[in-house]
Coordinates of C-alpha atoms in Angstrom, one line a residue:
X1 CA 6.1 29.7 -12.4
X2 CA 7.4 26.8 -10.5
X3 CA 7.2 23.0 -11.5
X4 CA 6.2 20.6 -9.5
X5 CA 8.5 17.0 -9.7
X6 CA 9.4 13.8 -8.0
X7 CA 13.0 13.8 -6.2
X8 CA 14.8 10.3 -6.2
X9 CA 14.6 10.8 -2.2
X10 CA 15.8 14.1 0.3
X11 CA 18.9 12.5 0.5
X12 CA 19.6 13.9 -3.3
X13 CA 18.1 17.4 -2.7
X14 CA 20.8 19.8 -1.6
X15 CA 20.7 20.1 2.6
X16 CA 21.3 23.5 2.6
X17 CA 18.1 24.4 0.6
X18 CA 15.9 21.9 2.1
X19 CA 16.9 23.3 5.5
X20 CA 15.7 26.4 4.5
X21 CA 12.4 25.8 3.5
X22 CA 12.3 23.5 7.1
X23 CA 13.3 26.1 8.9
X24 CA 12.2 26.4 12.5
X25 CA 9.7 23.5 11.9
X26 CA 9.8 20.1 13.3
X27 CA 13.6 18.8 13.7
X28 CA 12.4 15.6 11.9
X29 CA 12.2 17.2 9.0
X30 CA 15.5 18.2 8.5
X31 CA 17.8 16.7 6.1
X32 CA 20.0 14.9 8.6
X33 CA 17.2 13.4 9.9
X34 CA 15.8 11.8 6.8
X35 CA 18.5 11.8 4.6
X36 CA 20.0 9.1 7.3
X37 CA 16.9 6.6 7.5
X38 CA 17.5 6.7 3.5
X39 CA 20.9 6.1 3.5
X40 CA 20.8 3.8 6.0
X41 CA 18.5 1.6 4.2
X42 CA 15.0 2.0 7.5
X43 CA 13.9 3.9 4.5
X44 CA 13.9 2.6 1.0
X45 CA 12.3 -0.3 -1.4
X46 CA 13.3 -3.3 0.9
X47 CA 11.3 -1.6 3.9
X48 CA 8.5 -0.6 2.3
X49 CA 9.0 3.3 2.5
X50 CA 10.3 4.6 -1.4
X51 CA 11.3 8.3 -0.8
X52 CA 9.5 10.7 -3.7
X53 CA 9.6 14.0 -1.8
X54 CA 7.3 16.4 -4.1
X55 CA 9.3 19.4 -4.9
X56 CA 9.1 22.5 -6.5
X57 CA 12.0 24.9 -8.5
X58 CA 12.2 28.1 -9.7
X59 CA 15.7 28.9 -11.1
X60 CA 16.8 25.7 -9.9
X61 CA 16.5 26.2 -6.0
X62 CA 13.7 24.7 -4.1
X63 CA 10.6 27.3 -3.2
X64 CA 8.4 24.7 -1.9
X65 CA 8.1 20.8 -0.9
X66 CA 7.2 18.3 0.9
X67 CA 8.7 14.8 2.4
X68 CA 6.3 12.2 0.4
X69 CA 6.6 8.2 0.5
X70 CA 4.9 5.3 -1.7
X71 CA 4.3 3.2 1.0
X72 CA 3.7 -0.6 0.7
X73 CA 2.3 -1.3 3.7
X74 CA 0.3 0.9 6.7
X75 CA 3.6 0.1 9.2
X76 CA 5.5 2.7 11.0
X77 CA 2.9 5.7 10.7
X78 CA 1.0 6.2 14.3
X79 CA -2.7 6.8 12.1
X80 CA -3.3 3.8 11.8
X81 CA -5.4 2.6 9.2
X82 CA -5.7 -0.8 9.0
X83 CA -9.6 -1.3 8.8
X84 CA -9.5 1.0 5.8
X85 CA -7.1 -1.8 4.6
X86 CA -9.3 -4.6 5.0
X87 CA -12.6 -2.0 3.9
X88 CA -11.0 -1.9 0.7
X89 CA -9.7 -5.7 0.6
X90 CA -12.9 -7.1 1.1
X91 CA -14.6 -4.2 -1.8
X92 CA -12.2 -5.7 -4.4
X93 CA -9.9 -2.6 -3.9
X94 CA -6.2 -2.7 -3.9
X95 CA -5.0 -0.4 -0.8
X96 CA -1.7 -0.6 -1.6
X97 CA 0.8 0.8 -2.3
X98 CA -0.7 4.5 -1.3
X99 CA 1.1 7.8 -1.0
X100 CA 1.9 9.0 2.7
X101 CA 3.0 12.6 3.2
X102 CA 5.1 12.8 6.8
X103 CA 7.9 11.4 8.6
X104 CA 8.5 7.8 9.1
X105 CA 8.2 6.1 12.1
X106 CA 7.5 9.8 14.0
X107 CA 4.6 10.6 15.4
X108 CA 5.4 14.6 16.1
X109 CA 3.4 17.3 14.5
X110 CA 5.1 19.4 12.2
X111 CA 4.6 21.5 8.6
X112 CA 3.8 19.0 5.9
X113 CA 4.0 21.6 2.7
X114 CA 7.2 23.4 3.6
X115 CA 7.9 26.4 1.7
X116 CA 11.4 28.6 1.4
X117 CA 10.7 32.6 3.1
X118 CA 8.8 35.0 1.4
X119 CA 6.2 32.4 0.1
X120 CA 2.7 32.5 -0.2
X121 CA 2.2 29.2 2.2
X122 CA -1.3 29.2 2.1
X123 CA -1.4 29.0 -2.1
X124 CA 1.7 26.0 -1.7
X125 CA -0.6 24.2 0.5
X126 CA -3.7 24.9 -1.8
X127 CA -1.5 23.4 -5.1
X128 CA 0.1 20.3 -3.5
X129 CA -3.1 19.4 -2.1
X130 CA -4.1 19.2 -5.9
X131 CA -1.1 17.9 -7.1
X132 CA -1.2 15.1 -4.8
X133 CA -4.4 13.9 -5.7
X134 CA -3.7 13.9 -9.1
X135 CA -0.7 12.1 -8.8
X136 CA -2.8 9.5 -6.9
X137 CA -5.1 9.1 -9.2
X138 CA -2.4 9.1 -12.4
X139 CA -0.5 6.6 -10.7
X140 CA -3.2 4.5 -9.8
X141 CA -2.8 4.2 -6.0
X142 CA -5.6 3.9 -3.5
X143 CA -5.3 7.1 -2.2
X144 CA -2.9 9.8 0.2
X145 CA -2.5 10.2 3.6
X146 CA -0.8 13.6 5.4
X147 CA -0.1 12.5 8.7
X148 CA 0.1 14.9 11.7
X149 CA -0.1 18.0 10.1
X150 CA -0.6 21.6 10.8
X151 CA -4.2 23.0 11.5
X152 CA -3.6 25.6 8.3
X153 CA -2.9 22.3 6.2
X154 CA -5.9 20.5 7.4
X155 CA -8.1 23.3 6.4
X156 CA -6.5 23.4 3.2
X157 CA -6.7 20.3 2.6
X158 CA -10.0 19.9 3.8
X159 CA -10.9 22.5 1.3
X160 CA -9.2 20.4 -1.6
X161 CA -11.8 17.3 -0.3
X162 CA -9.4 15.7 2.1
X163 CA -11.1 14.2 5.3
X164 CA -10.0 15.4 8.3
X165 CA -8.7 12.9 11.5
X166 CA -8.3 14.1 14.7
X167 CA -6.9 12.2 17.4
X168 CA -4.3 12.6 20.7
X169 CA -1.3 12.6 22.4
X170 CA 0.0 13.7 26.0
X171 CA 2.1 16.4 26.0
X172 CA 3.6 18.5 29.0
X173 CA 3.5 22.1 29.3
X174 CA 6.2 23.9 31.4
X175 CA 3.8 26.6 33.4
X176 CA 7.5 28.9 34.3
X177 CA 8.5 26.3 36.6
X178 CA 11.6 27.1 38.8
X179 CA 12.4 23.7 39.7
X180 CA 11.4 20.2 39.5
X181 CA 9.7 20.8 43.1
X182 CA 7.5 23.7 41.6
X183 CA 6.1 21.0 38.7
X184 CA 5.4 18.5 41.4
X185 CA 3.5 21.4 43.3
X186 CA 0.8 21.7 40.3
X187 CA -0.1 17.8 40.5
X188 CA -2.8 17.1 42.9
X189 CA -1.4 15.2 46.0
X190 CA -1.9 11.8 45.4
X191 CA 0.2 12.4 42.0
X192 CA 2.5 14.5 43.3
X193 CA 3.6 11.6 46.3
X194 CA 3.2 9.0 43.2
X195 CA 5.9 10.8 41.7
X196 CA 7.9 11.2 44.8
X197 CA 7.7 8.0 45.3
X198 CA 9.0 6.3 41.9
X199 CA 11.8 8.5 41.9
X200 CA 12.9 7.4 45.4
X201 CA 12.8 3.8 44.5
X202 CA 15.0 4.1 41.3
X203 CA 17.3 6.1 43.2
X204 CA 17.4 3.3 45.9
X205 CA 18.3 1.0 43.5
X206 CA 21.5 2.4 43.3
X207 CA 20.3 4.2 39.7
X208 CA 21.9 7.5 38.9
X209 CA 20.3 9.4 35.6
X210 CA 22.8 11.7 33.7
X211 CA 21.7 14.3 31.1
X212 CA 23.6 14.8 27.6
X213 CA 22.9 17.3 25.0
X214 CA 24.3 18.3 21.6
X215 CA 28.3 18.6 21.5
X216 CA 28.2 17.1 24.9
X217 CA 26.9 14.0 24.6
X218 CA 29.6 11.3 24.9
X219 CA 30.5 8.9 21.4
X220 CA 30.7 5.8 23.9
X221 CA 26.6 6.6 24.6
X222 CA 25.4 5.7 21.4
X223 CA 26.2 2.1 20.8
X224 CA 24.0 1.3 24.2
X225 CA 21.5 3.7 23.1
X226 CA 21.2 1.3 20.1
X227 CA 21.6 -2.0 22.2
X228 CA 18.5 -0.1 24.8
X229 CA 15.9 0.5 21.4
X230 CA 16.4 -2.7 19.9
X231 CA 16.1 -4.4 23.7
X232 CA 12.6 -2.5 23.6
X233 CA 11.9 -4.1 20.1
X234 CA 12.6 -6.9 20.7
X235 CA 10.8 -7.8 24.1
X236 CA 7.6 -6.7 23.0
X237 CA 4.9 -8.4 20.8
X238 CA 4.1 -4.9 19.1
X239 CA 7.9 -3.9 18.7
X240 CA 9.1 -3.5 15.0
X241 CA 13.2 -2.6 14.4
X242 CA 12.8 0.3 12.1
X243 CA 16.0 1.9 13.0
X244 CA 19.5 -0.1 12.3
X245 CA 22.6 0.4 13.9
X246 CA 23.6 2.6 10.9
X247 CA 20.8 5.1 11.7
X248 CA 22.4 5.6 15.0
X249 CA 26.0 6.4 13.7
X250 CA 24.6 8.7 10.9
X251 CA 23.0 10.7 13.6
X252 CA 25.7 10.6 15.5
X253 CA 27.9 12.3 13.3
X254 CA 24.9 14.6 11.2
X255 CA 22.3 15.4 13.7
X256 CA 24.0 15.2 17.7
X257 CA 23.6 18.9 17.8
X258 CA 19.3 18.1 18.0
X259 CA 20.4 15.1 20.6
X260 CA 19.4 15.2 24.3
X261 CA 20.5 11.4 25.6
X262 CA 19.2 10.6 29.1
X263 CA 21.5 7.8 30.6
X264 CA 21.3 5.8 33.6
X265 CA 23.7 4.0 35.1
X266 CA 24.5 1.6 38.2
X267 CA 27.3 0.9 39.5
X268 CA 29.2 2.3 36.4
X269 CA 27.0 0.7 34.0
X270 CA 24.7 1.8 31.8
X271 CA 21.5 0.3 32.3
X272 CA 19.0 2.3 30.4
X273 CA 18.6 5.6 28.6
X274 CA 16.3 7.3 26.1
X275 CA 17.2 9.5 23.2
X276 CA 15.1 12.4 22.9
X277 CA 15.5 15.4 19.9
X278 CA 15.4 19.5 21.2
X279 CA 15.3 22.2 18.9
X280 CA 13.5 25.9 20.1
X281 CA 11.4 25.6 22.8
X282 CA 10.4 21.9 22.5
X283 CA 11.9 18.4 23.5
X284 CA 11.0 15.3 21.8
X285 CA 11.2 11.6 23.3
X286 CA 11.5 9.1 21.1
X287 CA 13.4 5.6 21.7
X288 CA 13.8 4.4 24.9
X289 CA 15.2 1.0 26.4
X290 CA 16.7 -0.9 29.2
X291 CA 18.5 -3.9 29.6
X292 CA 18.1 -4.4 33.7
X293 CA 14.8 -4.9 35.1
X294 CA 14.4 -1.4 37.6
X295 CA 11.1 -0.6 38.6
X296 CA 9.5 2.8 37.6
X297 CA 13.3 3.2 35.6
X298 CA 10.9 4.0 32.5
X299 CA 8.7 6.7 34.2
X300 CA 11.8 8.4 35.4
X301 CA 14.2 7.7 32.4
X302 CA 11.5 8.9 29.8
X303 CA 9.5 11.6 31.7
X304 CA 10.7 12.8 35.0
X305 CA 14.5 13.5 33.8
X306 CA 13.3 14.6 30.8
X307 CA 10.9 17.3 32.4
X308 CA 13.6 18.4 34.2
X309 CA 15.9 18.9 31.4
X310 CA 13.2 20.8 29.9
X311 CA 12.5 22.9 33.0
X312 CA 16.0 23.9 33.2
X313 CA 16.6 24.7 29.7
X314 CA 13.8 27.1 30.1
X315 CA 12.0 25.2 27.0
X316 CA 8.3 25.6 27.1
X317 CA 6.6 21.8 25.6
X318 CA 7.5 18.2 26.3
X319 CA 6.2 15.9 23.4
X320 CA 6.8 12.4 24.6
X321 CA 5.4 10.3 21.8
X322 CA 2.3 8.2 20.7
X323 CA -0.2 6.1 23.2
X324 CA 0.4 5.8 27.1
X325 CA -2.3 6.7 29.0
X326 CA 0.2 7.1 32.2
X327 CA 1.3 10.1 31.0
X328 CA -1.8 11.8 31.6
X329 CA -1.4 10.7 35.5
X330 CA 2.2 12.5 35.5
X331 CA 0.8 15.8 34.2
X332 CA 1.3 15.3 30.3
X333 CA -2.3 16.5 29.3
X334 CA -4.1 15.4 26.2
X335 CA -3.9 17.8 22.9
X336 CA -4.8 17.1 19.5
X337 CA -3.1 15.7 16.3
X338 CA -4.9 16.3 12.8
X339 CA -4.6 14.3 10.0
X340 CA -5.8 14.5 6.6
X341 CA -7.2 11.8 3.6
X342 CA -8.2 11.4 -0.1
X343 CA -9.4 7.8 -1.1
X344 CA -9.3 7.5 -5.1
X345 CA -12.4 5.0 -4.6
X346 CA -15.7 7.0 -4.5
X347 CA -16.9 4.1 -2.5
X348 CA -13.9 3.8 -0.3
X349 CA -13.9 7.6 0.5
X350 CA -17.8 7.8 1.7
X351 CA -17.3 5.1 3.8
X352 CA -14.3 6.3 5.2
X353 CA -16.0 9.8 5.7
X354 CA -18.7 8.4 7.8
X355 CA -16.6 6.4 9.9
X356 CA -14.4 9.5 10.8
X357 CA -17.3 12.3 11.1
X358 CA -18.2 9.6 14.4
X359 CA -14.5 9.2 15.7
X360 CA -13.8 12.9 15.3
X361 CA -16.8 13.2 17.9
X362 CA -15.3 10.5 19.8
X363 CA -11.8 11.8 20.0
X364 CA -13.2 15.2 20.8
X365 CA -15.0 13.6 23.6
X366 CA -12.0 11.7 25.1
X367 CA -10.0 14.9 24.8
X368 CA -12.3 16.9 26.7
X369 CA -12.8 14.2 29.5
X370 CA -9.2 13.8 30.0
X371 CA -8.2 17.1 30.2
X372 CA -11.0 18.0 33.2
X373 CA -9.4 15.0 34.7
X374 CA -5.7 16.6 34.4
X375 CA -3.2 16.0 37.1
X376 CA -2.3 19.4 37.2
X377 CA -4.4 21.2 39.7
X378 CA -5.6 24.7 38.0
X379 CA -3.6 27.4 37.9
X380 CA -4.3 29.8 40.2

């Protein structure tokens, strides 16, 4: 028998074993990855984010877990839930603090019950759904939240009486393209010259955009990759500066073999870039900035370059990140993200299940309409 306990944050758990029950899941799981935001302090009591992963023993190694937060606020998840906030404020009901199972500030998919080899995964997802809600309920809180989880975990969830939330993102599929030239020759021509015609500007602005993975990427990258996401941050209304320059340097040194930087440069300086994560078949944008005003320099820094890194490496899925409707016009096509929810509130939860059996209509619809509007001309 295994128990079940709270863990003073990943960053305490031994890496070795909590690689191993990661695995070849998600990259932001990993303990590099969120052993840094703790250390570097994106991740702790002063943000708003306390680190309790949920983890389970059996002769003191780890068999099963997963990365669990007491948030304090609804910031830095991508499900946004902020009418349930205000639902609950104007019931009488204290929303926070609440549990939150995923990774902060990410919006990638990925295992949210991780479990070492040999494991039944399907029981470890049926006892932390339980566990979970119990803890909620001993502790008090408002309720749990699994964001962006796996389609086995929503059903098992689902069955624990979770709600399920389903909602999008654009992500681009490499269709055993040769060549940059064979992607643009799936978009439908008035794409395809949009596309040709971005690129052409950026490059007549004297921009050149260099490619940097793993061991290869240069030490002098990352201190502008930091000054390009806070520049982003900073300049819009909606930015918030999760990260800190000590983030950046504890990747550097822990997690540069998952880094694919994307730099560009005029006339020897570096102008923009965007720092993306690889691991299998799969590249992941995350931050991206610039600090000289290039036009389309985002479409080709963040999409473009990036699908041909991708088509090069021979890796088979693009996931750019949340929102951005102009995705779907450069051939990133609209899939779905699940999400799963127990309010401790009897009140609270029915409301909350009525408002998403409508949205999960809605989202289903919007998927569906987007993708018969794809860029991408069918395959033959």
């Amino acid at each position: 028998m295994s128990d079940l306990a709270l863990a003073e944050g990943v960053c305490t758990l031994p890496p070795e074993e909590w690689n191993a029950l990661v695995g070849n899941e998600s990259p932001f799981l990993e303990w590099e990855w969120l052993a840094s935001l703790e250390e570097a302090g994106a991740v702790g009591e002063a943000t708003g984010w306390v680190a309790r992963p949920l983890v389970a023993r059996r002769a003191g190694r780890l068999v099963a877990a997963c990365p669990l937060y007491l948030k304090a606020h609804g910031e830095g998840e991508f499900v946004f839930d902020f009418a349930w906030a205000d639902a609950a404020l104007r019931a009488g009901i204290d929303y926070y603090p609440k549990l939150l199972v995923g990774v902060p500030f990410t919006p990638v998919g990925g295992a949210r019950v991780l479990s070492a080899p040999g494991e039944d995964r399907a029981a470890w997802i049926a006892r932390f759904a339980e566990a979970l809600r119990e803890l909620c309920v001993r502790l008090g809180l408002s309720g749990v939240h699994v964001n962006f989880c796996r389609e086995d975990e929503r059903h098992g969830f689902e069955a624990a009486g979770y709600l399920p939330r389903i909602g999008f993102q654009y992500h681009w599929s490499n269709a055993g393209y040769a060549s940059f030239d064979d992607y643009l020759g799936r978009l439908r021509s008035k794409r395809r010259n949009q596309v040709r015609r971005e690129r052409r500007e950026v490059a007549a602005q004297g921009v050149v955009i260099e490619c940097r993975s793993g061991s290869d990427v240069p030490d002098d990258w990352f201190g502008p990759m930091f000054r390009f996401y806070r520049a982003t941050v900073d300049r819009n209304p909606w930015g918030r500066p999760y990260l800190n320059r000590r983030v950046f340097e504890l990747l550097q040194r822990r997690f540069r073999h998952r880094l694919c930087l994307l730099m560009a440069q005029r006339g020897g300086e570096a102008i923009a870039g965007s720092l993306n994560v690889q691991k299998g078949a799969c590249l992941y944008g995350r931050y991206w900035g610039a600090l000289a005003p290039v036009r389309h320099l985002h479409f080709d820094v963040c999409y473009y370059a990036g699908i041909e890194h991708c088509i090069r490496q021979g890796l088979a899925r693009f996931e750019p990140g949340a929102g951005g409707d102009y995705k779907q016009m450069r051939g990133f096509d609209a899939q779905p993200t699940w999400s799963v929810h127990f309010l401790a509130d009897p009140r609270l939860h029915a409301a909350v299940a009525r408002h998403l059996e409508a949205e999960r209509g809605d989202a289903r619809d919007a998927i569906e309409w987007l993708r018969e509007r794809s860029a991408l001309k069918v395959a033959p």
